[in-house]
Amino acid sequence: MPGKLKAKIVAGRHLPVMDRASDLTDAFVEVKFGNTTFKTDVCPKSLNPQWNSEWFKFEVDDEDLQDEPLQITVLDHDTYSANDAIGKVYIDIDPLLCTEAASIISGWFPIYDTIHGIRGEINVLVKVELFNDLNRFRQSSCGVKFFCTTSIPYSYRAVMVHGFVEELVVNEDPEYQWIDRIRTPRASNEARQRLISLMSGELQRKIGLKVLEMGGNAVVGYLQCFDLEGESGLVVRAIGTACTLEKFSSGSASITCPHPSTAPPSNACNSPKDGKELVFGEELPLSSGPPTPFRALPSSSSSPPPFSPSKPCSRQSSSSDTDLSLTPKTGMGSGGSAGKEAGPLKTLLRQQTQTTLEQREFPFFTLTSFPPGFLVHVGGVVSARSVKLLDRIHNPDEPETRDAWWEEIRQEIKSHAKALGCHAVVGYSENTSICEEVCILSASGTAAILNPRYMREGCLDVGSIDHRFDDPSPPNCGFCHIPYDELNMPFPAQLAYCYQCRRQKVPDVLFTTIDLPAEAAVTGKGCLIQARLCRLKKKAQGEVNATAISNLLPFMEYELHTQLMNKLKLRSMNALFGLHIQISVGENMLLGLASATGVYLTALPAPGGIQIAGKTPGDLNNEQHVAAIQKRINDAIAKNKELYQINPPELTDEGVGSPIPEPRQRSRIFRSHSESSDELSELDLSHGKKDAFVLEIDDTDAVEDIHSLLTDAPPPAGFHSCSTETMPGIYNWTSGIQMFTSVRVLRLNNTNLTNQGLNKIFTDLCENLLKSFYFKLRSTVPCCLCHLNFTVAVPEEELVQVSVTAVAMTFDKDQNQEKPPEKATTKGGSETEDQLQFPLELSADSSSTSPQPSKISGVAENTIVSTRAVSVDYGSFADRCSTWLELLRLKAHTIRRGSVKTSRRTQSLAHSVSSLEHCSPLPEGRSRSLCSSRSFGVGSVTMVKMTPLSFLPGTRIIKYLGIINMFFIRETTSLREEGGVSGFLHSFIAEVFAMVRAHVAALGGNAVVSYSMKDCVLMENPNKNQAQCLINVSGDAVICVRETDQEQTTNTGQTCGTIDGAT
Amino acid sequence: MAVELDVFVGNTTIMDEEVYQLWLDGYTVNDAVRARMEGGVLDEFDATADVLLSDTMDQYRTFQMCERLLHSPAKLANQLLFQIPPHRQTMLIERYYAFDDVFVREVLGKKLSKGTKKDLDDISAKTGVTLKSCRRQFDNFKRIFKVVEELKGPLVENIRQHFLLSDKLARDYAAIVFFANNRFETGKKKLQYITFQDFAFCAGQLINNWTVGAVGEGLCKTKNNMVEDMDVDLDKEFLQELKELKVLITDKDLLDQHKSLVCTALRGKTKAFNEMEANFKNLSRGLVNIATKLTNTKDVRDFFIDLVEKFIEPCRSDRWTAADVKLYLTHYTNSAHILDTFKHQVVWDRYMGVIKSCIFKMYHD
């Protein structure tokens, strides 16, 4: 009996009229937790009832406390017929289970009905009394703190970072149960909401258990997603980074964590000094046997109770919940994929069973920003995609099918990272796209080497790699330096000496999924760079469909990549941060959208220009045309340089820092390993001595490609935009913020669309959305749209949906040039993946044992001849990268006429067939946040700020109150009356915001950071006048105060912070 | 290819005042887009008509969702759906309840009933105010009328508190409610020149001086506390007492005495003296007769038309200036105090105070 939950129903207001005769309502409330229900008295004839109930007490296990929500139902009493439900409130108790978070929930909650939306409000008080649980075998994990924020939260210090945690839970979707045919839509929706709430609670509890087992006390960068697989079920999965966090005393906290704009990253600042305390807990996968005892943690304050070594490992416990046996082999053969096992998969599964702490197998970190010095080198983006067929006959007792899918992808990511000479993956995220029974699983991250000083001894893989880095490279450019061996590069790449330190090699381009490190030296400002792509595909079913999709994926990756590269060059930049590539599948098309923030890293060489080449040199007209285009491109580059203030110091005299005189190769000819070498000079591509991108135009499509390249409009004056937390080059944020969510759906009426036409439509859709944002927010200039997070979906045939959540932040124009001096350091170079990383994969394949880039599963037939054994997963074929490489090259030539070719080699990371993608809606973060807590409260409503970032400018977070993770369904059968789909969704999104704000306010908070809308699934049937929408949002509830309010007490945070950060 | 859905929702609700005004004015989305284009938004900001349309639709939807809350403005402050900073809330309410003087002039004094609502088409055509805007304004009148009707206490204060309006707007609504309640005739041709603001001023005078509530503040508070609608209905006792003023015109001696006192005071001070002297009896009869008839509801309704016919028109035909009128009425009122046999000074002052201010206000072209 470890806990007592107490709830009190105080009053209601603005209730709807339930009795038409009297225009009043006889309301009462049912309070339910688990299987226990209490009722209040009926408050007759009032729209503003005062119940003032007694305290309802629930005595429950803490396990239930974690899993179950408190369910409050408001009803209208009816003497003669059944009582009518007015609506419900689900309250997540979790924040009360953690001593450092909220202590009471008290406030007005919107009463929500899935059919009618918000119907009045109810005032509720909730408390929890927890008893100490001495049972070391407990199944609960109360007290583990969860943060959506993808950095060490403000006012905490990472004593140890243990590493990756993941879990998934599977269930049947109530919407597809037989009973759904006879119950009302309301009952069905409520069953679904409740189930998902339970599942998320369970998931969080299980992850918490894993964290406790690892010796941690918190999960940072917690990312939870739902996969609505339709008939085959409902999957809730989550990943995160387990940490041991220690709270600063209030005084020191403010000192250490200034905001980048004004201050260095939060706690991180401390780490250089006491580096020993920051330890990574990754271990190599160990052979079977009891886990080694955990090291004693340096900080005693929050250390969890010791676990006995014999405790079942988390994986087992999770699987046992679903009554699955973990035996790898039996788990594998589900669905049509049975029987085809890939060798690697076996190995994988063996490892699973043998390793008691399997999560350490994956040195992955969901964090996107780090303490200075933490990140030594960045290798580049690694990603993997896999196409799976969802089992038609769902067996809810076999969650490990899904587990194995993800395991496989993670292994792939890991091997890609290894191929890049990196031992860790940071900025890691996972994502799915589902259409009917086809599912694309994607994972991506950034391969990196983390500072060995922070690694504990005995971490072999880390140690060996890092020897040469023991001599710390300059902090502001070190991260750019290549992590792999120059003489044995995993792929052809063009290296140069670092333009800052001149001692180490750096790649020419760097792509990453993380935020720009605070100490990185950047020239000029950054900007949002997007690549957009549509590919038609034939409608098909089952494996044929999966095959078609897998065949398309590499082309999409390639083109997206090329687009990104071209746009980057066009802006005269050399690095991408916060890269997120999403590929969405629909019945008759695939959509790809890549967003990132482009910057010019001072440490990397200046990008070459873009050279246009005509295929038919003899044609005079053509040459004139080419010259005209070339001029436009050159003009655009010059203009962009000015726009983004990119004026790199001309320090490079060729003697010292010139690019390594390697022959440049063009990818015209493909050989298995290296591409044939065409000297650049031969083509006269040089653009100011640098390599140039060559765009060959030999037909109209190519012209359109170039045209579209040039039509991306820069933001209007006064605006900036980026996909990362903050905009490189802007450091003086003011406190004004406006978060927004925008959704746009296009119906493609024209059935005869070509890829080209679709691309244009899709590009226009994205561009127009951006234009709309600029227009709507025009009164807030100068401002920057930060964390622009685009999500694309193909909800139905002919429909394209784009949802965006972002925040507009104002800044002070006058100072925007100045940057805190101590941050002049650049961060390490990762390489960019420039082209596909085929080269990488090739070499990896030939030389190393395991990395196989791409696995496509669910493909029935594979027409591609693979050179090596095809690894088949669950009925899917995995294509070797080499195969892909060839295929790609081949197609690149034959199919894409006038395709863009790069003359430089970029290094790429591995993406597998799949390549980078990422789904993390989580705000990345730096953890400093300041938020302004101004409560404009007229009446009783607190203003609650929301932001997808991990901080609020001008304010400081003084307390994290817990995670907000909410799932809502809204349905209507009177679509027209609600203003059509737009009206319906508009009010639903507004309602979701309102409910999030109400929960935060009830926890005592005044802001939500790291907010994200992970899902927005809209289904409509205008003919039936119906629509349904599901929205899932999450974030961290916080209390923040204006920075100035605290300065007196804690001394000025900024000053101290900078000093501290510099040390 | 068509935009199937397009929404933009801010955590803090974004509202453009210009679009709000267009919405309030009853523009359709397309008209509003046109108006905005003509207003030059696109010039100052590089955007296309599509962007403008999308923005306008979003805003219109937001306003429509807010409208329900605006019907009971107090809810706007403690609802949770829209996060709107207080100063914006004030703006939203104030603008929503703002009305067009031309429109209100048409319905002033009319019964706020369905019948009147049906006439809104005509009013809309006549005034050029869109039908939608007419409806909103009319519904606002009705809503406030209905709420205030059931409340006790000072009218202006009630309106201000329940609808969170500014003092000025609350007073205007008080006037509208007062006119509607007493059904003052304002539509006659002779009254057309009088603006709403003139009437609102007069209503304020009547409310402050002739209603039960007005008395309550000064004279007989305790006695009248129980009376409902203290600000909305005229003080019946007072109207009864007005009958006593009749002596001023029925008693010939008193009339002559009054006239000579006034003429003495006026002599040499105005060019219109001759006309004043000649018309004294007519004018005095007119004013006193109005007073004595106010016990009849019908005559109360004709109060303003009577003022115009019995006093303002004769003066105007004699070309009195506004200063002349003021001079005349001042002496006319004051001289009555000197009449030995006239005992009803208090009632006289209470009556003439209002008449004087109303006539001053109404005496213009």
PDB file of C-alpha atoms in Angstrom, chain A residues 517-591:
ATOM      1  CA  PRO A 517      27.243  23.726 -29.869  1.00  0.00           C
ATOM      2  CA  ALA A 518      27.251  26.943 -27.930  1.00  0.00           C
ATOM      3  CA  GLU A 519      30.987  27.353 -28.214  1.00  0.00           C
ATOM      4  CA  ALA A 520      31.146  26.835 -31.947  1.00  0.00           C
ATOM      5  CA  ALA A 521      32.518  29.675 -33.985  1.00  0.00           C
ATOM      6  CA  VAL A 522      30.140  30.692 -36.702  1.00  0.00           C
ATOM      7  CA  THR A 523      30.540  33.234 -39.414  1.00  0.00           C
ATOM      8  CA  GLY A 524      27.450  35.266 -40.117  1.00  0.00           C
ATOM      9  CA  LYS A 525      23.958  34.016 -39.454  1.00  0.00           C
ATOM     10  CA  GLY A 526      22.235  30.783 -40.140  1.00  0.00           C
ATOM     11  CA  CYS A 527      19.016  30.027 -41.904  1.00  0.00           C
ATOM     12  CA  LEU A 528      16.428  27.351 -42.430  1.00  0.00           C
ATOM     13  CA  ILE A 529      17.218  24.975 -45.246  1.00  0.00           C
ATOM     14  CA  GLN A 530      14.621  22.576 -46.501  1.00  0.00           C
ATOM     15  CA  ALA A 531      14.639  19.901 -49.121  1.00  0.00           C
ATOM     16  CA  ARG A 532      11.251  18.718 -50.328  1.00  0.00           C
ATOM     17  CA  LEU A 533      10.406  15.858 -52.522  1.00  0.00           C
ATOM     18  CA  CYS A 534       7.415  13.912 -53.775  1.00  0.00           C
ATOM     19  CA  ARG A 535       7.548  10.592 -55.515  1.00  0.00           C
ATOM     20  CA  LEU A 536       4.548   8.920 -57.030  1.00  0.00           C
ATOM     21  CA  LYS A 537       4.184   5.236 -56.634  1.00  0.00           C
ATOM     22  CA  LYS A 538       1.695   2.744 -57.854  1.00  0.00           C
ATOM     23  CA  LYS A 539      -0.989   1.661 -55.535  1.00  0.00           C
ATOM     24  CA  ALA A 540      -0.308  -1.808 -54.357  1.00  0.00           C
ATOM     25  CA  GLN A 541      -0.888  -4.159 -51.537  1.00  0.00           C
ATOM     26  CA  GLY A 542       1.275  -6.065 -49.174  1.00  0.00           C
ATOM     27  CA  GLU A 543       4.712  -7.050 -50.145  1.00  0.00           C
ATOM     28  CA  VAL A 544       4.542  -5.631 -53.599  1.00  0.00           C
ATOM     29  CA  ASN A 545       3.801  -2.314 -52.054  1.00  0.00           C
ATOM     30  CA  ALA A 546       6.602  -2.665 -49.557  1.00  0.00           C
ATOM     31  CA  THR A 547       8.997  -3.518 -52.324  1.00  0.00           C
ATOM     32  CA  ALA A 548       7.984  -0.524 -54.311  1.00  0.00           C
ATOM     33  CA  ILE A 549       8.518   1.681 -51.331  1.00  0.00           C
ATOM     34  CA  SER A 550      11.881   0.236 -50.500  1.00  0.00           C
ATOM     35  CA  ASN A 551      12.965   0.703 -54.044  1.00  0.00           C
ATOM     36  CA  LEU A 552      11.972   4.326 -53.957  1.00  0.00           C
ATOM     37  CA  LEU A 553      13.576   5.166 -50.658  1.00  0.00           C
ATOM     38  CA  PRO A 554      17.191   5.368 -51.759  1.00  0.00           C
ATOM     39  CA  PHE A 555      16.309   7.698 -54.576  1.00  0.00           C
ATOM     40  CA  MET A 556      14.450   9.914 -52.267  1.00  0.00           C
ATOM     41  CA  GLU A 557      17.318   9.961 -49.835  1.00  0.00           C
ATOM     42  CA  TYR A 558      19.642  10.783 -52.610  1.00  0.00           C
ATOM     43  CA  GLU A 559      17.606  13.594 -53.987  1.00  0.00           C
ATOM     44  CA  LEU A 560      16.851  15.090 -50.634  1.00  0.00           C
ATOM     45  CA  HIS A 561      20.463  14.992 -49.887  1.00  0.00           C
ATOM     46  CA  THR A 562      21.403  16.604 -53.134  1.00  0.00           C
ATOM     47  CA  GLN A 563      18.830  19.295 -52.637  1.00  0.00           C
ATOM     48  CA  LEU A 564      20.139  20.036 -49.181  1.00  0.00           C
ATOM     49  CA  MET A 565      23.636  20.216 -50.489  1.00  0.00           C
ATOM     50  CA  ASN A 566      22.721  22.528 -53.327  1.00  0.00           C
ATOM     51  CA  LYS A 567      20.742  24.815 -51.120  1.00  0.00           C
ATOM     52  CA  LEU A 568      23.535  24.879 -48.609  1.00  0.00           C
ATOM     53  CA  LYS A 569      26.009  25.852 -51.271  1.00  0.00           C
ATOM     54  CA  LEU A 570      23.663  28.411 -52.653  1.00  0.00           C
ATOM     55  CA  ARG A 571      23.675  30.084 -49.277  1.00  0.00           C
ATOM     56  CA  SER A 572      27.399  29.799 -49.095  1.00  0.00           C
ATOM     57  CA  MET A 573      27.273  27.742 -45.951  1.00  0.00           C
ATOM     58  CA  ASN A 574      29.091  24.614 -44.973  1.00  0.00           C
ATOM     59  CA  ALA A 575      27.217  22.872 -42.192  1.00  0.00           C
ATOM     60  CA  LEU A 576      23.741  21.746 -41.262  1.00  0.00           C
ATOM     61  CA  PHE A 577      22.507  21.385 -37.698  1.00  0.00           C
ATOM     62  CA  GLY A 578      19.300  19.936 -36.371  1.00  0.00           C
ATOM     63  CA  LEU A 579      18.812  17.955 -39.546  1.00  0.00           C
ATOM     64  CA  HIS A 580      15.547  16.097 -39.588  1.00  0.00           C
ATOM     65  CA  ILE A 581      14.569  14.057 -42.592  1.00  0.00           C
ATOM     66  CA  GLN A 582      11.098  12.700 -42.695  1.00  0.00           C
ATOM     67  CA  ILE A 583       9.775  10.320 -45.288  1.00  0.00           C
ATOM     68  CA  SER A 584       6.061   9.772 -45.232  1.00  0.00           C
ATOM     69  CA  VAL A 585       4.236   7.102 -47.052  1.00  0.00           C
ATOM     70  CA  GLY A 586       0.821   7.344 -48.637  1.00  0.00           C
ATOM     71  CA  GLU A 587      -1.150   5.091 -50.873  1.00  0.00           C
ATOM     72  CA  ASN A 588       0.135   6.516 -54.080  1.00  0.00           C
ATOM     73  CA  MET A 589       3.065   8.636 -53.154  1.00  0.00           C
ATOM     74  CA  LEU A 590       5.988   9.147 -50.868  1.00  0.00           C
ATOM     75  CA  LEU A 591       6.801  12.525 -49.410  1.00  0.00           C
TER      76      LEU A 591
END
